[in-house]
CSV table of C-alpha atoms in Angstrom, one decimal:
chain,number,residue,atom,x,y,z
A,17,UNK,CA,-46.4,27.5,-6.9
A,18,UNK,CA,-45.1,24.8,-4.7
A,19,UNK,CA,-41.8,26.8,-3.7
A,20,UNK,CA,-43.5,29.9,-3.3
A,21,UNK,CA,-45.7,27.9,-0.8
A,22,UNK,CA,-42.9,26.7,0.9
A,23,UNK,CA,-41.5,30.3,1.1
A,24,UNK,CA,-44.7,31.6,3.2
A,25,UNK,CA,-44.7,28.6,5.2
A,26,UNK,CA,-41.2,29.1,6.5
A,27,UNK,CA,-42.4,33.0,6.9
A,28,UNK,CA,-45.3,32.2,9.1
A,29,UNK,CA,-42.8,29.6,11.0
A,30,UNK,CA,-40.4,32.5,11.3
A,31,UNK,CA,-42.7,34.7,12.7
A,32,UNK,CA,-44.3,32.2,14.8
A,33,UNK,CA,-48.0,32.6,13.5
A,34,UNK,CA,-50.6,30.8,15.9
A,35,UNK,CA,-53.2,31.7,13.4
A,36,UNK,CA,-51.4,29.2,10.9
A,37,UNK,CA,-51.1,26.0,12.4
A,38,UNK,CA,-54.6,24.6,11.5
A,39,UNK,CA,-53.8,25.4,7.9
A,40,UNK,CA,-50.8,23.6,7.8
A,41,UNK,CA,-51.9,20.5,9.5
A,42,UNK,CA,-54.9,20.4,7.4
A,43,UNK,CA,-52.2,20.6,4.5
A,44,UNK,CA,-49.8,17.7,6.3
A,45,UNK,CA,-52.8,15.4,6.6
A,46,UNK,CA,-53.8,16.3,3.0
A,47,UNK,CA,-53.0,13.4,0.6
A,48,UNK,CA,-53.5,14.6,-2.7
A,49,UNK,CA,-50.7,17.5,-2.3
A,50,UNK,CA,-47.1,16.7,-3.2
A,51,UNK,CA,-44.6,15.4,-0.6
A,52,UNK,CA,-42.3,18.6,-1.0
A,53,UNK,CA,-45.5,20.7,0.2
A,54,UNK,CA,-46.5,18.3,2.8
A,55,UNK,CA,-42.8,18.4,4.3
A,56,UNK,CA,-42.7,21.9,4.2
A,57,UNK,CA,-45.6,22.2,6.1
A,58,UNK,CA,-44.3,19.4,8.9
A,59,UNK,CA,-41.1,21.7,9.4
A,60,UNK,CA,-43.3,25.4,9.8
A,61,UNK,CA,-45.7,23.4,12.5
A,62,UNK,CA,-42.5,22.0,14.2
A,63,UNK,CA,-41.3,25.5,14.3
A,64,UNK,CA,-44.9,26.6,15.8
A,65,UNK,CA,-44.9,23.7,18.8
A,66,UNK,CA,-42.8,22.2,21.4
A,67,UNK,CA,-46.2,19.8,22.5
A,68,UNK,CA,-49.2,19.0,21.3
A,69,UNK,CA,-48.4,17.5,17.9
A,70,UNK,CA,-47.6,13.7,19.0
A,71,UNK,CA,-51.4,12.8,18.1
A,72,UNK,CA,-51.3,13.9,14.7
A,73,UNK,CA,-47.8,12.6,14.4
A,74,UNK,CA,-48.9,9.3,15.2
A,75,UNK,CA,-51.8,9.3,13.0
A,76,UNK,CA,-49.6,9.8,10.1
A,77,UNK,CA,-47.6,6.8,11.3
A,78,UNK,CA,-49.9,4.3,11.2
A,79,UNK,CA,-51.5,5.6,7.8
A,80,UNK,CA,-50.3,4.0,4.8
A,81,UNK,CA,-48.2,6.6,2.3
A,82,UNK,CA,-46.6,6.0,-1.3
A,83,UNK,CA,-43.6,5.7,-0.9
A,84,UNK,CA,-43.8,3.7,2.5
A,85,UNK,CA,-41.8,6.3,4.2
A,86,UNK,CA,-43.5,9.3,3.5
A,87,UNK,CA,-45.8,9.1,6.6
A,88,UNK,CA,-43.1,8.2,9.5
A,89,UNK,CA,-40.6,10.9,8.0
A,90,UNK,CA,-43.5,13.3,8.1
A,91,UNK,CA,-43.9,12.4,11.9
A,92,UNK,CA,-40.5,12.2,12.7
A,93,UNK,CA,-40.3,15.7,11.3
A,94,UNK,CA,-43.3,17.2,13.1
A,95,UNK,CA,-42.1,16.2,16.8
A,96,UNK,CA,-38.1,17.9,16.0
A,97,UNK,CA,-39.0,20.2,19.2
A,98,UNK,CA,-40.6,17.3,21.7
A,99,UNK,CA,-39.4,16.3,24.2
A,100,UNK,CA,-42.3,14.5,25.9
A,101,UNK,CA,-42.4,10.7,26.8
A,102,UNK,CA,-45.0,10.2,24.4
A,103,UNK,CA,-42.9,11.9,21.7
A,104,UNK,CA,-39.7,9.7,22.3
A,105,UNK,CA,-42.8,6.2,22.3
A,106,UNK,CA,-42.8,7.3,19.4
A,107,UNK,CA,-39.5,7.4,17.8
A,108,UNK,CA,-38.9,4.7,19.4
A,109,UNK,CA,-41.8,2.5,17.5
A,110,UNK,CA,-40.4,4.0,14.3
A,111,UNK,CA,-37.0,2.2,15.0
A,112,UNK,CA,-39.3,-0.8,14.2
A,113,UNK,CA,-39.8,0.6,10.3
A,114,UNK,CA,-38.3,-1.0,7.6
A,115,UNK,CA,-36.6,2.2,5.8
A,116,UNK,CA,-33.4,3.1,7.7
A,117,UNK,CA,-34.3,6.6,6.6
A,118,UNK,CA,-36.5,6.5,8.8
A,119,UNK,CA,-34.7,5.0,11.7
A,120,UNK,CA,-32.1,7.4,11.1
A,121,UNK,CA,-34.5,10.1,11.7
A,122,UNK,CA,-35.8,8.6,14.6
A,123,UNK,CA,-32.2,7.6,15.7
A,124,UNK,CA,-31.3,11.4,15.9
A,125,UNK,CA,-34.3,12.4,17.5
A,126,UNK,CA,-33.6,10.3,19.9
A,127,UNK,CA,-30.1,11.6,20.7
A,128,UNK,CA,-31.3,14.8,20.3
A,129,UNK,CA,-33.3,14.5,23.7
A,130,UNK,CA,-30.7,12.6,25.6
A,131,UNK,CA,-28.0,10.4,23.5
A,132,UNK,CA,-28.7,7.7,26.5
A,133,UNK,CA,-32.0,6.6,24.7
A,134,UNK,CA,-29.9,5.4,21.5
A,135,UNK,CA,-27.4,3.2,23.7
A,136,UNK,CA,-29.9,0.6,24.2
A,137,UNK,CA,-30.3,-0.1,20.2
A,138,UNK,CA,-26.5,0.5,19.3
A,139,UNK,CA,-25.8,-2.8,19.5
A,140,UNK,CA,-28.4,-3.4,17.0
A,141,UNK,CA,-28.0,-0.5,14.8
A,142,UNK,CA,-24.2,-0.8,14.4
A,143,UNK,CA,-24.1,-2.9,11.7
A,144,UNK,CA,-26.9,-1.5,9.5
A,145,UNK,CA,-26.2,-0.6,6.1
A,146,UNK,CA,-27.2,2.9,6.1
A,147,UNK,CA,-24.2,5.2,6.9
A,148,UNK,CA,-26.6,8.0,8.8
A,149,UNK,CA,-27.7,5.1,10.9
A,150,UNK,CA,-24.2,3.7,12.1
A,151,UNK,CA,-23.3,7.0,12.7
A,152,UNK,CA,-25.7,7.9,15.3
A,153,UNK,CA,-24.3,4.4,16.9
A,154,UNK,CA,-21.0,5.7,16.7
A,155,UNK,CA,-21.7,9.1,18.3
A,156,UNK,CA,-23.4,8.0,21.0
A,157,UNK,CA,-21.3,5.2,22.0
A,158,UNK,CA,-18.1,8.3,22.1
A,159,UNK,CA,-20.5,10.2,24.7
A,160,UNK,CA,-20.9,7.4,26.8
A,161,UNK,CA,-17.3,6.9,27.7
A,162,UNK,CA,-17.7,3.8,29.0
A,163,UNK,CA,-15.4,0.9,29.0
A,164,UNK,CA,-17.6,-1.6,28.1
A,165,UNK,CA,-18.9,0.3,24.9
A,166,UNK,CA,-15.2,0.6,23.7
A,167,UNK,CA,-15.1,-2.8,21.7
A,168,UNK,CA,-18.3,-1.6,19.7
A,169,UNK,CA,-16.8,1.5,18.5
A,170,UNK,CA,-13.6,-0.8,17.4
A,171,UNK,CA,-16.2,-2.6,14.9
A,172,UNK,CA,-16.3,0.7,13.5
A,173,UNK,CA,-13.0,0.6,11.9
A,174,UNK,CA,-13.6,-1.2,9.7
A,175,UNK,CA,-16.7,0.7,8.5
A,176,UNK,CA,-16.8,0.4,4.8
A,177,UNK,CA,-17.5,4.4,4.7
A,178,UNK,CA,-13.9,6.0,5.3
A,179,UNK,CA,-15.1,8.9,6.9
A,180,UNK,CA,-16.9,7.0,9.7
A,181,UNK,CA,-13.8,4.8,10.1
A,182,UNK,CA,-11.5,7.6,11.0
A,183,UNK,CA,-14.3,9.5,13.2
A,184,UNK,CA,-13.9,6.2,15.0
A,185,UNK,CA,-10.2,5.8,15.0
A,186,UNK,CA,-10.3,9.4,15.9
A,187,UNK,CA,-12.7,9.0,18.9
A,188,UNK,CA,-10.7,6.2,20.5
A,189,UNK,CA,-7.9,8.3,20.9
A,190,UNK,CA,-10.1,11.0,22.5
A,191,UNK,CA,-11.7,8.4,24.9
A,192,UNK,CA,-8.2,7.2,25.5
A,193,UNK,CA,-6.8,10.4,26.5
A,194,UNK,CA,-9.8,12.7,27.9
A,195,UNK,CA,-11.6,9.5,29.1
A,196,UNK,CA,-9.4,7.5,31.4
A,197,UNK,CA,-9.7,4.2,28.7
A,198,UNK,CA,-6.4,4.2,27.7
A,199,UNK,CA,-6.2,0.3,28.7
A,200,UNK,CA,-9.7,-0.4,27.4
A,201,UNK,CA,-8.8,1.3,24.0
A,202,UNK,CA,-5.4,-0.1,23.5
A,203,UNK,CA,-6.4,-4.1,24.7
A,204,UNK,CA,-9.3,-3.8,21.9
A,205,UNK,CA,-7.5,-2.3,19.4
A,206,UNK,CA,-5.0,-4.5,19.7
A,207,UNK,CA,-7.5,-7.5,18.9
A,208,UNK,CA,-8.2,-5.7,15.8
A,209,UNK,CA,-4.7,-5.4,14.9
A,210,UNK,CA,-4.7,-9.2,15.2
A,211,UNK,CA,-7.2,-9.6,12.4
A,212,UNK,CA,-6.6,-8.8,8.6
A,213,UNK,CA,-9.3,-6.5,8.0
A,214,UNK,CA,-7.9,-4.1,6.2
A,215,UNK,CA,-9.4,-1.4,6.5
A,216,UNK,CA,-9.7,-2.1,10.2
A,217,UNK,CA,-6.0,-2.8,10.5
A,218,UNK,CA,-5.2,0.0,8.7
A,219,UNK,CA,-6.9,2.6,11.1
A,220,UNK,CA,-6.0,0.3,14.3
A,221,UNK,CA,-2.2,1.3,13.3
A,222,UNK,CA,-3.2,5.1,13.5
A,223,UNK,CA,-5.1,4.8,16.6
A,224,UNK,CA,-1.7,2.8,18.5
A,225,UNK,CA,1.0,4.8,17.3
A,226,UNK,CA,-0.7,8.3,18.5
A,227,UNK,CA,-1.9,6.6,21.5
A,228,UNK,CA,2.8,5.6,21.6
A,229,UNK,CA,1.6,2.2,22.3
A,230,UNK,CA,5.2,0.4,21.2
A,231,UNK,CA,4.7,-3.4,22.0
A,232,UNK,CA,2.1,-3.3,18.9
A,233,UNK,CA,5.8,-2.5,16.8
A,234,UNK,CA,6.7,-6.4,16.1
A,235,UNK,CA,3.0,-6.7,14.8
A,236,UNK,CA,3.2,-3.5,12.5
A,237,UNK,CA,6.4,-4.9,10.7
A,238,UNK,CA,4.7,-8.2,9.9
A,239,UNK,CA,2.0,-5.4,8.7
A,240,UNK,CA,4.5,-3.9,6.5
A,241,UNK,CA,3.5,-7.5,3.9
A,242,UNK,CA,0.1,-7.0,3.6
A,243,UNK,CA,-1.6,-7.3,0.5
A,244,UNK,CA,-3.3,-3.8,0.6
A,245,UNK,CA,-1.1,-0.5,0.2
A,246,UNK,CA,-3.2,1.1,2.6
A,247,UNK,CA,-2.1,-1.4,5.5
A,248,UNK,CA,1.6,-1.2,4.4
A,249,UNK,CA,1.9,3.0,4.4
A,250,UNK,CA,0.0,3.1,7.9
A,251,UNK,CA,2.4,0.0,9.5
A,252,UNK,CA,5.4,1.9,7.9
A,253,UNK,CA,4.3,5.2,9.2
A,254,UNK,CA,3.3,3.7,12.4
A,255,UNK,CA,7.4,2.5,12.7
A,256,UNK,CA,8.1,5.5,11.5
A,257,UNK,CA,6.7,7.5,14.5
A,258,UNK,CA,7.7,4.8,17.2
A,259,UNK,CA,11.2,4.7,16.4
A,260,UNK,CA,12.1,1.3,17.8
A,261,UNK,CA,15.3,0.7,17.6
A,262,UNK,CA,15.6,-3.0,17.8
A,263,UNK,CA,13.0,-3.6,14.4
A,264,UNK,CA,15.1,-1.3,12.2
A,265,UNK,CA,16.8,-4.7,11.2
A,266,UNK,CA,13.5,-6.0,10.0
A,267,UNK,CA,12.2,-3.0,8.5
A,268,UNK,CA,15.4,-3.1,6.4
A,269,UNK,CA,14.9,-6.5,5.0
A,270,UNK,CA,11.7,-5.6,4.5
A,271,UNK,CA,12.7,-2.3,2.2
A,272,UNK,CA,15.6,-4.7,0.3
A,273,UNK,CA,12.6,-7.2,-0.4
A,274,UNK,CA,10.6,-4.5,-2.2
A,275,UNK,CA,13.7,-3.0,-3.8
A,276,UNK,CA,14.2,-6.6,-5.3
A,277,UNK,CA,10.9,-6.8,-6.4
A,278,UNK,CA,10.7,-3.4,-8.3
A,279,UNK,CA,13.8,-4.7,-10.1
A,280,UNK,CA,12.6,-8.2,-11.2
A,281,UNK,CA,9.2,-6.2,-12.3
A,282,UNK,CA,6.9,-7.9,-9.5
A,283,UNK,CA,6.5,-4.9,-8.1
A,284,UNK,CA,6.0,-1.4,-9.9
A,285,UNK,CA,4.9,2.4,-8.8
A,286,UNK,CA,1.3,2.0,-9.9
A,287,UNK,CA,0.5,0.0,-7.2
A,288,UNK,CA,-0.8,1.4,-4.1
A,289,UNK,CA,1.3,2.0,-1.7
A,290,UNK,CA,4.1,0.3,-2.9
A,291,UNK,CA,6.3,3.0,-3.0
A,292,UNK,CA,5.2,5.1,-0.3
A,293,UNK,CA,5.8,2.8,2.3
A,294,UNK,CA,8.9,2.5,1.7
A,295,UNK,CA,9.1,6.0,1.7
A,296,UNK,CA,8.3,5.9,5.5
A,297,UNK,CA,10.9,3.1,6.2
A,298,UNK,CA,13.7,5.3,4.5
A,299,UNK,CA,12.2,8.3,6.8
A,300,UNK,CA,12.6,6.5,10.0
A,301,UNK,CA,16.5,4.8,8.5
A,302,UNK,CA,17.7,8.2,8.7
A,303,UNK,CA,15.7,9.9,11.7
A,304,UNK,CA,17.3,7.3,13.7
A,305,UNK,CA,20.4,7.4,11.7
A,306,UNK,CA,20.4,3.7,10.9
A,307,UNK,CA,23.7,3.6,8.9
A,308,UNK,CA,23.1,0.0,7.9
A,309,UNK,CA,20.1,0.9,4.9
A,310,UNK,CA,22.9,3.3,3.8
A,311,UNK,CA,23.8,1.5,0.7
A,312,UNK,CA,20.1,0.1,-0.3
A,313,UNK,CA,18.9,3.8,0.1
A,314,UNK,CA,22.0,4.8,-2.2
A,315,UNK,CA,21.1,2.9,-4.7
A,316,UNK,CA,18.1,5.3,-5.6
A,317,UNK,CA,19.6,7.6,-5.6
A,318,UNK,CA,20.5,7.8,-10.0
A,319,UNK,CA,17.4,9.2,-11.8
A,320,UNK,CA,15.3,5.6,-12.0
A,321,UNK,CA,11.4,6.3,-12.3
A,322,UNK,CA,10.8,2.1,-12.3
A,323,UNK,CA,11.8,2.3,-8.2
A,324,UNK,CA,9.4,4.8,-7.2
A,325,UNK,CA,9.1,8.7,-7.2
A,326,UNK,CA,8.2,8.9,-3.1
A,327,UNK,CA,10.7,6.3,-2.7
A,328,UNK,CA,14.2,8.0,-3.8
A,329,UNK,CA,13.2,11.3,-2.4
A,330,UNK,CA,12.7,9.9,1.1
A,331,UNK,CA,16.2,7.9,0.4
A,332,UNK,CA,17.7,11.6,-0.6
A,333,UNK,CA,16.6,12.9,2.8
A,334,UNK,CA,17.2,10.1,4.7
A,335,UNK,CA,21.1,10.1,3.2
A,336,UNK,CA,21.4,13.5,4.0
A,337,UNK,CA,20.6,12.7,7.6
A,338,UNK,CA,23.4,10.3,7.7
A,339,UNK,CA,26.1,12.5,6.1
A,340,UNK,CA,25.3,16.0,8.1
């Protein structure tokens, strides 16, 4: 019964029935029928109006629900067409509520009407725990283009969520190049860089190697001994695209240090990254035709699975750069 409900709601909604908008707010205000309904009902009405539903909106807001967010999430979804003052009040008293459900839903009513109504509470928002949430933050800090908002979107790469990370990585490379923040991007970037984060460092190294930012180079070698395997492969692929000429040296003593310490058994191919960024330093030893890794990268060459599958195909390519 309840879905068939839901089915003539959204068919009086689609054909935009005057006649049933006292019906459904009597069922939105109506206690004792089931939340599914009651949302249902919220959506058809926001369908039916563009004003004139911030009162009732409001009364729900204030009313106690079980759960808690019931109410402000039936508001929130009553006013999806509003664009009135009172309507954005509104959403912006429910940033106050303690679900981030709801602020979330508030949050994106909010950029709906103008993303410049979020930007006050990014600041606040940016470090809430709720992905939906941060995310809003992060959007609307990208269509401000504004220098000074630059260093907040940086906090975002180390978001513990990977696919907000890389939106932000992403974004500051947009800014960077459609923006005119180039500098902006690049000095705060490079403060994360400075850090250990590594999920931040890791997405830092992506954001200054498409951005050809070389001075970072030195720091991306020292990168290249990080404890995570996600930090090595980006540093290693970072080197690999910049192709500095002057840390091939290091990036050499590096790779012998890892050979070493798959032969004592330190080291092995299960762990992370281990092999693959060597991979990448063998990629860049022969794109720049480094002749001095030529007999480390030799010596994967016999069939050896205990030095690394991505490792001795990289060195085969790499050799075969050398010896056209």
């Amino acid at each position: 019964a309840t879905s068939m409900m839901t089915i003539a709601m959204d068919g009086l909604a689609g054909l935009q029935s005057e006649r049933a908008s006292d019906p459904l707010q009597k069922l939105v205000r109506d206690v004792g029928e089931p939340s599914p309904l009651r949302l249902a009902a919220a959506r058809a009405l926001a369908q039916l109006h563009e004003t004139g539903l911030v009162e009732l909106a409001r009364e729900l807001s204030e009313l106690p629900s079980q759960p808690d967010v019931l109410h402000p999430l039936l508001a929130t979804q009553l006013l999806v067409r509003h664009v009135d003052p009172e309507a954005i009040a509104l959403f912006q008293e429910l940033l106050n509520h303690d679900s981030t459900a709801v602020q979330s839903e508030a949050l994106g009513q909010l950029y709906r009407i103008d993303f410049n109504l979020v930007d006050p509470y990014c600041e606040q928002f940016i470090t809430s725990r709720d992905f939906n949430v941060r995310q809003w933050c992060l959007r609307t800090l990208v269509d401000t283009k504004r220098a000074d908002r630059v260093n907040l979107i940086c906090q975002l790469l180390n978001d513990v969520n990977p696919n907000l990370r890389r939106k932000a990585a992403d974004s500051l490379i947009q800014l960077a190049r459609d923006a005119g923040l180039e500098e902006t991007v690049i000095e705060e970037t490079e403060k994360v860089l400075a850090r250990d984060d590594w999920r931040a460092c890791e997405q830092a190294c992506v954001v200054l190697t498409k951005l050809d930012h070389r001075p970072i180079g030195r720091r991306m070698v020292e990168l290249l001994g990080h404890p995570r395997g996600e930090v090595q492969v980006a540093a290693a692929w970072g080197l690999t695209k910049l192709r500095i000429e002057e840390l091939l040296p290091d990036m050499l003593d590096h790779a012998q240090s890892i050979y070493d310490g798959f032969r004592s058994g330190a080291l092995n191919d299960k762990m992370p990254g281990a092999s693959l960024h060597v991979a990448h330093l063998f990629i860049a030893f022969g794109d720049q035709t480094y002749q001095a890794a030529e007999p480390l990268m030799r010596r994967y060459m016999p069939k050896d699975r205990s030095l690394g599958y991505e490792s001795r195909a990289a060195a085969a390519w790499a050799l075969g750069m050398l010896h056209q």
